[in-house]
Amino acid sequence: MSRHTELEDDDIPLLQQLLDVRQDIPGLKVIIALGGWDFLEAIPMKDIFSVMISAAANRAVFIASVKIFLNQNNLDGIDINFEYPAAIEHNAPATGVL
């Protein structure tokens, strides 16, 4: 599993606008959202979560990548939307992984 810890160039100004709002609203948390319906059905993303959680090493890479991304971009957290993680047709992980 590879690491992805950088923003696309088009996203940088949008993120900065969001981060600038924090100056006006003390305590505002800025988080990223990852996942959703496209990660369930759309190729090439449909198996990303299943592959990521399939092995401890993959999960470790994901967690490390998220930490790097959050720190590099001054973000407060992540919202992960894993649609139907137990669906057998989507390579459901072994019980207890989630």
Coordinates of C-alpha atoms in Angstrom, one line a residue, residues 21-76:
V21 CA -11.8 31.0 9.1
R22 CA -10.3 29.7 12.3
Q23 CA -9.0 33.2 13.0
D24 CA -12.5 34.4 13.1
I25 CA -14.0 31.5 15.0
P26 CA -11.9 30.4 18.0
G27 CA -12.1 26.7 18.6
L28 CA -13.2 25.8 15.1
K29 CA -12.0 22.4 14.1
V30 CA -11.1 21.8 10.4
I31 CA -11.2 18.1 9.4
I32 CA -11.0 16.2 6.1
A33 CA -13.5 13.6 5.0
L34 CA -12.5 10.5 3.2
G35 CA -14.6 7.8 1.6
G36 CA -18.3 7.7 0.8
W37 CA -20.2 6.0 -2.0
D38 CA -17.4 6.3 -4.7
F39 CA -15.2 4.2 -2.4
L40 CA -17.9 1.5 -2.5
E41 CA -18.8 1.3 -6.2
A42 CA -16.5 3.5 -8.4
I43 CA -13.5 2.0 -10.1
P44 CA -10.6 2.5 -9.3
M45 CA -11.4 3.4 -5.7
K46 CA -13.9 0.7 -4.8
D47 CA -11.5 -1.6 -3.1
I48 CA -9.3 1.0 -1.4
F49 CA -10.7 0.6 2.1
S50 CA -10.9 -3.2 1.9
V51 CA -7.2 -3.4 0.9
M52 CA -6.3 -0.9 3.5
I53 CA -7.8 -2.8 6.4
S54 CA -6.9 -6.3 5.1
A55 CA -3.5 -6.3 6.8
A56 CA -2.0 -4.7 9.9
A57 CA 0.9 -3.4 7.7
N58 CA -1.6 -1.6 5.4
R59 CA -3.4 -0.1 8.4
A60 CA -0.2 1.1 9.8
V61 CA 0.8 2.8 6.5
F62 CA -2.7 4.4 6.4
I63 CA -2.5 5.7 9.9
A64 CA 1.0 7.1 9.4
S65 CA 0.0 8.8 6.2
V66 CA -3.1 10.4 7.8
K67 CA -0.9 11.7 10.7
I68 CA 1.6 13.2 8.2
F69 CA -1.2 14.7 6.1
L70 CA -3.0 16.2 9.1
N71 CA 0.2 17.7 10.5
Q72 CA 1.5 19.0 7.2
N73 CA -1.8 20.8 6.5
N74 CA -2.6 22.0 10.0
L75 CA -5.8 19.9 10.2
D76 CA -7.6 18.8 13.3

